[in-house]
């Protein structure tokens, strides 16, 4: 409201000044120009979630953008973060590449000032066989992952963002529609519900899985629901311990994962069928803790064919002197759940066949959505941010338009080369572990055991996931 009043006053002042000039000018066309130029931005970012906010900060800090204007439009209220004693139930496992990005934009130091968990080891195992894989930070020469609350991340990036002169953020922005550049046009127009209009050279859609930018682009979008929900909660460990291991057990209904927060607390991501999720949310806290301990600990009846196949395969591995087993650590048991921390989110897959059209690019969940079983969703989005930052910087350096298809195509091609195989692997893992069919259980158990035994393969997987 106050913005509109200021804008009206400015408009009236411009008109009065023009009318007082001693020669005759077309005041309307000059007025149109002055309005358009003040509402014209080089870059408009639609959506200020973790990806959009970090993109605004990264571009804003890129020296090639120092004399450019960037506008971030977020439909949510201005985010006012306050440290609470209770951990948020929304956390992300961040890979080393995301850590480097957040460090580069100056946000990591703010995260360090607040709190985060470190994953030095990851243990993933199958409930229906003895197959298991581990990843250790000493084998990988870097931390496996960092566990950060989404709010802490947003606040940390926001702190850096508010210092940038070249980035304007508008909250509670109600976007009515986008007009994307036609054949001979170079700019996109964003019409707001309140009648304001913005134009830009490049529009970056960071508006999540239901992206309006993507829908306006009209690109083909492949998507499906997993008929699963991800239950999140903050849980208390029975014993105070050095909590640096991420645990994930594949159950026939979906994976249950514990991510370390402190020596006493872990964050839970439990993917299960929609019906089971509803039951779990309806349980008392004590019943929920019992169900969770059962999910982590219960011995499932193993098929004798699976057991035999594993024994034979392990003998073969021993024969060729590859490690057939790793030190199996016992997972923690859970003593409680933080009151009110349980929530459930629907899980699905989505991928836009094209991330770009002339003057427009999709970034983060707007372009791709994955199952959380590999903790990759937002990391893929941050990978997009890294690439887009470099490629748009190159466009400016070479004097090209920011919306140039040549540069945007490079972004699409680089990201799809990384994102598509990652997404297919995650979806494949989901399908592979979503069955009790014996031949599949044998196949996946041998595959997991083989991957564990073959260190270079294991390293290649984690290095890909870390990018
Ligand atoms: C249970 C669960 C666990 C997960 N765990 C992990 C993990 O461990 N590691 C990981 O990497 N990923 C994880 N993810 C995935 C991760 O949460 C998402 O990938 C990430 O939140 C996507 O961020 P984004 O900024 O692209 O989209 P969003 O978070 O959806 O943000 C989109 C933003 O755009 C705004 N917006 C939407 N429409 C408009 C509009 N028309 N105008 C203006 N603003 C608009 C919204 O208000 C929002 O702020 C998990 C997901 C789930 C469900």
PDB file of N, CA, C and O and ligand atoms in Angstrom, residues 46-52 73-76 90-94 150 173 175 178 206-209 212 230 232 259 269 345-347 363-366 372 375-380, ligand 1:
ATOM      1  N   UNK A  46      11.244 -15.322  -9.510  1.00  0.00           N
ATOM      2  CA  UNK A  46       9.917 -15.580  -8.948  1.00  0.00           C
ATOM      3  C   UNK A  46      10.027 -16.724  -7.960  1.00  0.00           C
ATOM      4  O   UNK A  46      10.350 -17.845  -8.346  1.00  0.00           O
ATOM      5  N   UNK A  47       9.800 -16.435  -6.670  1.00  0.00           N
ATOM      6  CA  UNK A  47       9.867 -17.481  -5.647  1.00  0.00           C
ATOM      7  C   UNK A  47      11.103 -17.344  -4.786  1.00  0.00           C
ATOM      8  O   UNK A  47      12.223 -17.472  -5.269  1.00  0.00           O
ATOM      9  N   UNK A  48      10.869 -17.055  -3.510  1.00  0.00           N
ATOM     10  CA  UNK A  48      11.993 -16.863  -2.577  1.00  0.00           C
ATOM     11  C   UNK A  48      12.069 -17.962  -1.548  1.00  0.00           C
ATOM     12  O   UNK A  48      12.159 -17.718  -0.344  1.00  0.00           O
ATOM     13  N   UNK A  49      12.009 -19.234  -2.011  1.00  0.00           N
ATOM     14  CA  UNK A  49      12.294 -20.374  -1.123  1.00  0.00           C
ATOM     15  C   UNK A  49      13.808 -20.471  -0.971  1.00  0.00           C
ATOM     16  O   UNK A  49      14.541 -19.506  -1.269  1.00  0.00           O
ATOM     17  N   UNK A  50      14.286 -21.639  -0.550  1.00  0.00           N
ATOM     18  CA  UNK A  50      15.735 -21.787  -0.333  1.00  0.00           C
ATOM     19  C   UNK A  50      16.506 -21.524  -1.631  1.00  0.00           C
ATOM     20  O   UNK A  50      17.556 -20.881  -1.629  1.00  0.00           O
ATOM     21  N   UNK A  51      15.947 -22.010  -2.760  1.00  0.00           N
ATOM     22  CA  UNK A  51      16.675 -21.895  -4.027  1.00  0.00           C
ATOM     23  C   UNK A  51      16.624 -20.457  -4.564  1.00  0.00           C
ATOM     24  O   UNK A  51      17.664 -19.880  -4.906  1.00  0.00           O
ATOM     25  N   UNK A  52      15.410 -19.857  -4.603  1.00  0.00           N
ATOM     26  CA  UNK A  52      15.274 -18.504  -5.146  1.00  0.00           C
ATOM     27  C   UNK A  52      16.064 -17.481  -4.341  1.00  0.00           C
ATOM     28  O   UNK A  52      16.733 -16.603  -4.906  1.00  0.00           O
ATOM     29  N   UNK A  73      10.712 -11.801  -6.096  1.00  0.00           N
ATOM     30  CA  UNK A  73       9.287 -11.734  -5.733  1.00  0.00           C
ATOM     31  C   UNK A  73       8.907 -12.996  -4.965  1.00  0.00           C
ATOM     32  O   UNK A  73       9.058 -14.108  -5.489  1.00  0.00           O
ATOM     33  N   UNK A  74       8.447 -12.830  -3.744  1.00  0.00           N
ATOM     34  CA  UNK A  74       8.041 -13.993  -2.927  1.00  0.00           C
ATOM     35  C   UNK A  74       6.619 -13.779  -2.428  1.00  0.00           C
ATOM     36  O   UNK A  74       6.303 -12.727  -1.882  1.00  0.00           O
ATOM     37  N   UNK A  75       5.787 -14.794  -2.605  1.00  0.00           N
ATOM     38  CA  UNK A  75       4.380 -14.630  -2.206  1.00  0.00           C
ATOM     39  C   UNK A  75       4.191 -14.689  -0.689  1.00  0.00           C
ATOM     40  O   UNK A  75       3.216 -14.158  -0.162  1.00  0.00           O
ATOM     41  N   UNK A  76       5.135 -15.307   0.011  1.00  0.00           N
ATOM     42  CA  UNK A  76       5.013 -15.410   1.478  1.00  0.00           C
ATOM     43  C   UNK A  76       5.365 -14.098   2.169  1.00  0.00           C
ATOM     44  O   UNK A  76       5.938 -13.195   1.570  1.00  0.00           O
ATOM     45  N   UNK A  90      11.741 -29.306   9.674  1.00  0.00           N
ATOM     46  CA  UNK A  90      12.129 -29.244   8.265  1.00  0.00           C
ATOM     47  C   UNK A  90      13.631 -29.017   8.160  1.00  0.00           C
ATOM     48  O   UNK A  90      14.112 -27.909   8.434  1.00  0.00           O
ATOM     49  N   UNK A  91      14.363 -30.056   7.849  1.00  0.00           N
ATOM     50  CA  UNK A  91      15.815 -29.931   7.702  1.00  0.00           C
ATOM     51  C   UNK A  91      16.220 -30.482   6.344  1.00  0.00           C
ATOM     52  O   UNK A  91      15.471 -31.231   5.726  1.00  0.00           O
ATOM     53  N   UNK A  92      17.409 -30.110   5.891  1.00  0.00           N
ATOM     54  CA  UNK A  92      17.930 -30.674   4.640  1.00  0.00           C
ATOM     55  C   UNK A  92      19.333 -31.205   4.882  1.00  0.00           C
ATOM     56  O   UNK A  92      20.115 -30.595   5.616  1.00  0.00           O
ATOM     57  N   UNK A  93      19.617 -32.344   4.248  1.00  0.00           N
ATOM     58  CA  UNK A  93      20.986 -32.870   4.237  1.00  0.00           C
ATOM     59  C   UNK A  93      21.679 -32.184   3.063  1.00  0.00           C
ATOM     60  O   UNK A  93      21.269 -32.361   1.922  1.00  0.00           O
ATOM     61  N   UNK A  94      22.674 -31.355   3.364  1.00  0.00           N
ATOM     62  CA  UNK A  94      23.336 -30.574   2.305  1.00  0.00           C
ATOM     63  C   UNK A  94      24.645 -31.244   1.913  1.00  0.00           C
ATOM     64  O   UNK A  94      25.429 -31.646   2.777  1.00  0.00           O
ATOM     65  N   UNK A 150      15.911 -25.804   7.456  1.00  0.00           N
ATOM     66  CA  UNK A 150      15.622 -24.959   6.291  1.00  0.00           C
ATOM     67  C   UNK A 150      15.512 -23.483   6.683  1.00  0.00           C
ATOM     68  O   UNK A 150      15.980 -22.600   5.962  1.00  0.00           O
ATOM     69  N   UNK A 173       4.113 -10.797  -2.545  1.00  0.00           N
ATOM     70  CA  UNK A 173       3.938 -10.430  -3.953  1.00  0.00           C
ATOM     71  C   UNK A 173       2.882 -11.346  -4.569  1.00  0.00           C
ATOM     72  O   UNK A 173       3.031 -12.573  -4.525  1.00  0.00           O
ATOM     73  N   UNK A 175       1.436 -12.465  -7.813  1.00  0.00           N
ATOM     74  CA  UNK A 175       1.623 -12.426  -9.264  1.00  0.00           C
ATOM     75  C   UNK A 175       0.336 -12.909  -9.938  1.00  0.00           C
ATOM     76  O   UNK A 175      -0.176 -13.983  -9.616  1.00  0.00           O
ATOM     77  N   UNK A 178       2.123 -13.968 -16.136  1.00  0.00           N
ATOM     78  CA  UNK A 178       3.373 -13.628 -16.832  1.00  0.00           C
ATOM     79  C   UNK A 178       3.070 -13.508 -18.311  1.00  0.00           C
ATOM     80  O   UNK A 178       2.301 -14.311 -18.851  1.00  0.00           O
ATOM     81  N   UNK A 206      11.685 -19.838  -9.737  1.00  0.00           N
ATOM     82  CA  UNK A 206      12.110 -20.641  -8.571  1.00  0.00           C
ATOM     83  C   UNK A 206      10.891 -20.868  -7.693  1.00  0.00           C
ATOM     84  O   UNK A 206      10.975 -20.846  -6.470  1.00  0.00           O
ATOM     85  N   UNK A 207       9.721 -21.022  -8.323  1.00  0.00           N
ATOM     86  CA  UNK A 207       8.466 -21.014  -7.581  1.00  0.00           C
ATOM     87  C   UNK A 207       7.938 -22.407  -7.267  1.00  0.00           C
ATOM     88  O   UNK A 207       6.725 -22.619  -7.169  1.00  0.00           O
ATOM     89  N   UNK A 208       8.857 -23.352  -7.083  1.00  0.00           N
ATOM     90  CA  UNK A 208       8.504 -24.656  -6.528  1.00  0.00           C
ATOM     91  C   UNK A 208       7.802 -25.596  -7.497  1.00  0.00           C
ATOM     92  O   UNK A 208       7.613 -25.302  -8.678  1.00  0.00           O
ATOM     93  N   UNK A 209       7.396 -26.745  -6.942  1.00  0.00           N
ATOM     94  CA  UNK A 209       6.886 -27.843  -7.775  1.00  0.00           C
ATOM     95  C   UNK A 209       5.623 -27.472  -8.555  1.00  0.00           C
ATOM     96  O   UNK A 209       5.371 -28.044  -9.614  1.00  0.00           O
ATOM     97  N   UNK A 212       4.132 -21.560 -11.471  1.00  0.00           N
ATOM     98  CA  UNK A 212       3.297 -20.837 -12.450  1.00  0.00           C
ATOM     99  C   UNK A 212       4.150 -20.435 -13.657  1.00  0.00           C
ATOM    100  O   UNK A 212       3.662 -20.410 -14.791  1.00  0.00           O
ATOM    101  N   UNK A 230       6.083 -38.340   3.367  1.00  0.00           N
ATOM    102  CA  UNK A 230       7.316 -38.279   4.150  1.00  0.00           C
ATOM    103  C   UNK A 230       6.951 -37.701   5.510  1.00  0.00           C
ATOM    104  O   UNK A 230       6.555 -36.543   5.600  1.00  0.00           O
ATOM    105  N   UNK A 232       7.987 -36.247   8.919  1.00  0.00           N
ATOM    106  CA  UNK A 232       9.163 -35.635   9.531  1.00  0.00           C
ATOM    107  C   UNK A 232       8.876 -35.404  11.016  1.00  0.00           C
ATOM    108  O   UNK A 232       7.716 -35.223  11.402  1.00  0.00           O
ATOM    109  N   UNK A 259      18.694 -38.392  10.788  1.00  0.00           N
ATOM    110  CA  UNK A 259      19.798 -37.490  10.454  1.00  0.00           C
ATOM    111  C   UNK A 259      20.245 -36.782  11.726  1.00  0.00           C
ATOM    112  O   UNK A 259      19.405 -36.248  12.467  1.00  0.00           O
ATOM    113  N   UNK A 269      13.093 -38.632   8.794  1.00  0.00           N
ATOM    114  CA  UNK A 269      12.340 -38.577   7.530  1.00  0.00           C
ATOM    115  C   UNK A 269      11.909 -40.020   7.258  1.00  0.00           C
ATOM    116  O   UNK A 269      12.734 -40.881   6.955  1.00  0.00           O
ATOM    117  N   UNK A 345       4.401 -34.876   4.454  1.00  0.00           N
ATOM    118  CA  UNK A 345       4.421 -34.189   3.154  1.00  0.00           C
ATOM    119  C   UNK A 345       4.239 -35.207   2.029  1.00  0.00           C
ATOM    120  O   UNK A 345       4.874 -36.262   2.057  1.00  0.00           O
ATOM    121  N   UNK A 346       3.373 -34.891   1.055  1.00  0.00           N
ATOM    122  CA  UNK A 346       3.201 -35.835  -0.067  1.00  0.00           C
ATOM    123  C   UNK A 346       4.483 -35.922  -0.894  1.00  0.00           C
ATOM    124  O   UNK A 346       5.197 -34.917  -1.028  1.00  0.00           O
ATOM    125  N   UNK A 347       4.773 -37.111  -1.405  1.00  0.00           N
ATOM    126  CA  UNK A 347       6.017 -37.295  -2.163  1.00  0.00           C
ATOM    127  C   UNK A 347       5.708 -37.577  -3.630  1.00  0.00           C
ATOM    128  O   UNK A 347       4.791 -38.333  -3.938  1.00  0.00           O
ATOM    129  N   UNK A 363      14.367 -23.147 -12.203  1.00  0.00           N
ATOM    130  CA  UNK A 363      15.450 -23.472 -11.267  1.00  0.00           C
ATOM    131  C   UNK A 363      14.839 -24.205 -10.063  1.00  0.00           C
ATOM    132  O   UNK A 363      13.754 -23.857  -9.603  1.00  0.00           O
ATOM    133  N   UNK A 364      15.555 -25.201  -9.531  1.00  0.00           N
ATOM    134  CA  UNK A 364      15.110 -25.898  -8.312  1.00  0.00           C
ATOM    135  C   UNK A 364      13.881 -26.749  -8.575  1.00  0.00           C
ATOM    136  O   UNK A 364      13.676 -27.278  -9.671  1.00  0.00           O
ATOM    137  N   UNK A 365      13.029 -26.859  -7.542  1.00  0.00           N
ATOM    138  CA  UNK A 365      11.856 -27.740  -7.643  1.00  0.00           C
ATOM    139  C   UNK A 365      10.903 -27.356  -8.773  1.00  0.00           C
ATOM    140  O   UNK A 365      10.085 -28.174  -9.192  1.00  0.00           O
ATOM    141  N   UNK A 366      10.976 -26.127  -9.260  1.00  0.00           N
ATOM    142  CA  UNK A 366      10.141 -25.727 -10.400  1.00  0.00           C
ATOM    143  C   UNK A 366      10.509 -26.576 -11.618  1.00  0.00           C
ATOM    144  O   UNK A 366       9.659 -26.874 -12.458  1.00  0.00           O
ATOM    145  N   UNK A 372      12.622 -37.916  -1.372  1.00  0.00           N
ATOM    146  CA  UNK A 372      13.713 -37.501  -0.456  1.00  0.00           C
ATOM    147  C   UNK A 372      14.645 -38.627  -0.020  1.00  0.00           C
ATOM    148  O   UNK A 372      15.539 -38.385   0.795  1.00  0.00           O
ATOM    149  N   UNK A 375      18.154 -37.586  -0.238  1.00  0.00           N
ATOM    150  CA  UNK A 375      18.486 -36.252   0.287  1.00  0.00           C
ATOM    151  C   UNK A 375      19.094 -35.363  -0.788  1.00  0.00           C
ATOM    152  O   UNK A 375      20.077 -34.660  -0.556  1.00  0.00           O
ATOM    153  N   UNK A 376      18.514 -35.393  -2.009  1.00  0.00           N
ATOM    154  CA  UNK A 376      19.141 -34.668  -3.122  1.00  0.00           C
ATOM    155  C   UNK A 376      18.344 -33.454  -3.599  1.00  0.00           C
ATOM    156  O   UNK A 376      18.883 -32.597  -4.289  1.00  0.00           O
ATOM    157  N   UNK A 377      17.034 -33.366  -3.249  1.00  0.00           N
ATOM    158  CA  UNK A 377      16.145 -32.363  -3.837  1.00  0.00           C
ATOM    159  C   UNK A 377      16.710 -30.958  -3.909  1.00  0.00           C
ATOM    160  O   UNK A 377      16.923 -30.405  -4.999  1.00  0.00           O
ATOM    161  N   UNK A 378      16.983 -30.375  -2.761  1.00  0.00           N
ATOM    162  CA  UNK A 378      17.421 -28.974  -2.788  1.00  0.00           C
ATOM    163  C   UNK A 378      18.874 -28.866  -3.258  1.00  0.00           C
ATOM    164  O   UNK A 378      19.286 -27.848  -3.805  1.00  0.00           O
ATOM    165  N   UNK A 379      19.629 -29.949  -3.081  1.00  0.00           N
ATOM    166  CA  UNK A 379      21.017 -29.936  -3.574  1.00  0.00           C
ATOM    167  C   UNK A 379      21.054 -29.807  -5.095  1.00  0.00           C
ATOM    168  O   UNK A 379      21.913 -29.118  -5.647  1.00  0.00           O
ATOM    169  N   UNK A 380      20.098 -30.472  -5.772  1.00  0.00           N
ATOM    170  CA  UNK A 380      20.018 -30.313  -7.231  1.00  0.00           C
ATOM    171  C   UNK A 380      19.710 -28.855  -7.567  1.00  0.00           C
ATOM    172  O   UNK A 380      20.273 -28.288  -8.506  1.00  0.00           O
TER     173      UNK A 380
HETATM  174  C1  LIG B   1      10.096 -34.682   3.660  1.00  0.00           C
HETATM  175  C2  LIG B   1      11.118 -34.012   2.787  1.00  0.00           C
HETATM  176  C3  LIG B   1      12.458 -34.083   3.112  1.00  0.00           C
HETATM  177  C4  LIG B   1      13.417 -33.486   2.289  1.00  0.00           C
HETATM  178  N1  LIG B   1      14.743 -33.595   2.619  1.00  0.00           N
HETATM  179  C5  LIG B   1      15.675 -33.109   1.795  1.00  0.00           C
HETATM  180  C6  LIG B   1      17.082 -33.246   2.075  1.00  0.00           C
HETATM  181  O1  LIG B   1      17.465 -33.818   3.098  1.00  0.00           O
HETATM  182  N2  LIG B   1      17.986 -32.733   1.197  1.00  0.00           N
HETATM  183  C7  LIG B   1      17.578 -32.103   0.044  1.00  0.00           C
HETATM  184  O2  LIG B   1      18.446 -31.701  -0.742  1.00  0.00           O
HETATM  185  N3  LIG B   1      16.280 -31.923  -0.233  1.00  0.00           N
HETATM  186  C8  LIG B   1      15.318 -32.404   0.594  1.00  0.00           C
HETATM  187  N4  LIG B   1      13.996 -32.229   0.304  1.00  0.00           N
HETATM  188  C9  LIG B   1      13.615 -31.466  -0.895  1.00  0.00           C
HETATM  189  C10 LIG B   1      13.628 -29.969  -0.629  1.00  0.00           C
HETATM  190  O3  LIG B   1      12.842 -29.657   0.502  1.00  0.00           O
HETATM  191  C11 LIG B   1      13.111 -29.212  -1.858  1.00  0.00           C
HETATM  192  O4  LIG B   1      13.863 -29.636  -2.971  1.00  0.00           O
HETATM  193  C12 LIG B   1      13.293 -27.701  -1.684  1.00  0.00           C
HETATM  194  O5  LIG B   1      12.496 -27.214  -0.640  1.00  0.00           O
HETATM  195  C13 LIG B   1      12.927 -26.968  -2.973  1.00  0.00           C
HETATM  196  O6  LIG B   1      13.225 -25.602  -2.820  1.00  0.00           O
HETATM  197  P1  LIG B   1      12.730 -24.529  -3.880  1.00  0.00           P
HETATM  198  O7  LIG B   1      13.189 -23.215  -3.360  1.00  0.00           O
HETATM  199  O8  LIG B   1      13.119 -24.949  -5.249  1.00  0.00           O
HETATM  200  O9  LIG B   1      11.139 -24.638  -3.849  1.00  0.00           O
HETATM  201  P2  LIG B   1      10.122 -24.289  -2.670  1.00  0.00           P
HETATM  202  O10 LIG B   1      10.710 -24.632  -1.350  1.00  0.00           O
HETATM  203  O11 LIG B   1       8.831 -24.932  -3.035  1.00  0.00           O
HETATM  204  O12 LIG B   1       9.995 -22.717  -2.735  1.00  0.00           O
HETATM  205  C14 LIG B   1       9.205 -22.062  -3.710  1.00  0.00           C
HETATM  206  C15 LIG B   1       8.938 -20.649  -3.223  1.00  0.00           C
HETATM  207  O13 LIG B   1       8.235 -19.948  -4.233  1.00  0.00           O
HETATM  208  C16 LIG B   1       7.167 -19.226  -3.651  1.00  0.00           C
HETATM  209  N5  LIG B   1       6.132 -19.089  -4.683  1.00  0.00           N
HETATM  210  C17 LIG B   1       5.399 -20.074  -5.246  1.00  0.00           C
HETATM  211  N6  LIG B   1       4.566 -19.557  -6.181  1.00  0.00           N
HETATM  212  C18 LIG B   1       4.789 -18.230  -6.203  1.00  0.00           C
HETATM  213  C19 LIG B   1       4.247 -17.158  -6.953  1.00  0.00           C
HETATM  214  N7  LIG B   1       3.298 -17.345  -7.881  1.00  0.00           N
HETATM  215  N8  LIG B   1       4.701 -15.907  -6.700  1.00  0.00           N
HETATM  216  C20 LIG B   1       5.667 -15.690  -5.781  1.00  0.00           C
HETATM  217  N9  LIG B   1       6.222 -16.655  -5.054  1.00  0.00           N
HETATM  218  C21 LIG B   1       5.799 -17.924  -5.254  1.00  0.00           C
HETATM  219  C22 LIG B   1       6.731 -20.050  -2.447  1.00  0.00           C
HETATM  220  O14 LIG B   1       6.098 -19.247  -1.480  1.00  0.00           O
HETATM  221  C23 LIG B   1       8.072 -20.591  -1.962  1.00  0.00           C
HETATM  222  O15 LIG B   1       8.676 -19.740  -1.040  1.00  0.00           O
HETATM  223  C24 LIG B   1      13.018 -32.812   1.121  1.00  0.00           C
HETATM  224  C25 LIG B   1      11.662 -32.715   0.793  1.00  0.00           C
HETATM  225  C26 LIG B   1      10.719 -33.308   1.619  1.00  0.00           C
HETATM  226  C27 LIG B   1       9.260 -33.204   1.248  1.00  0.00           C
END
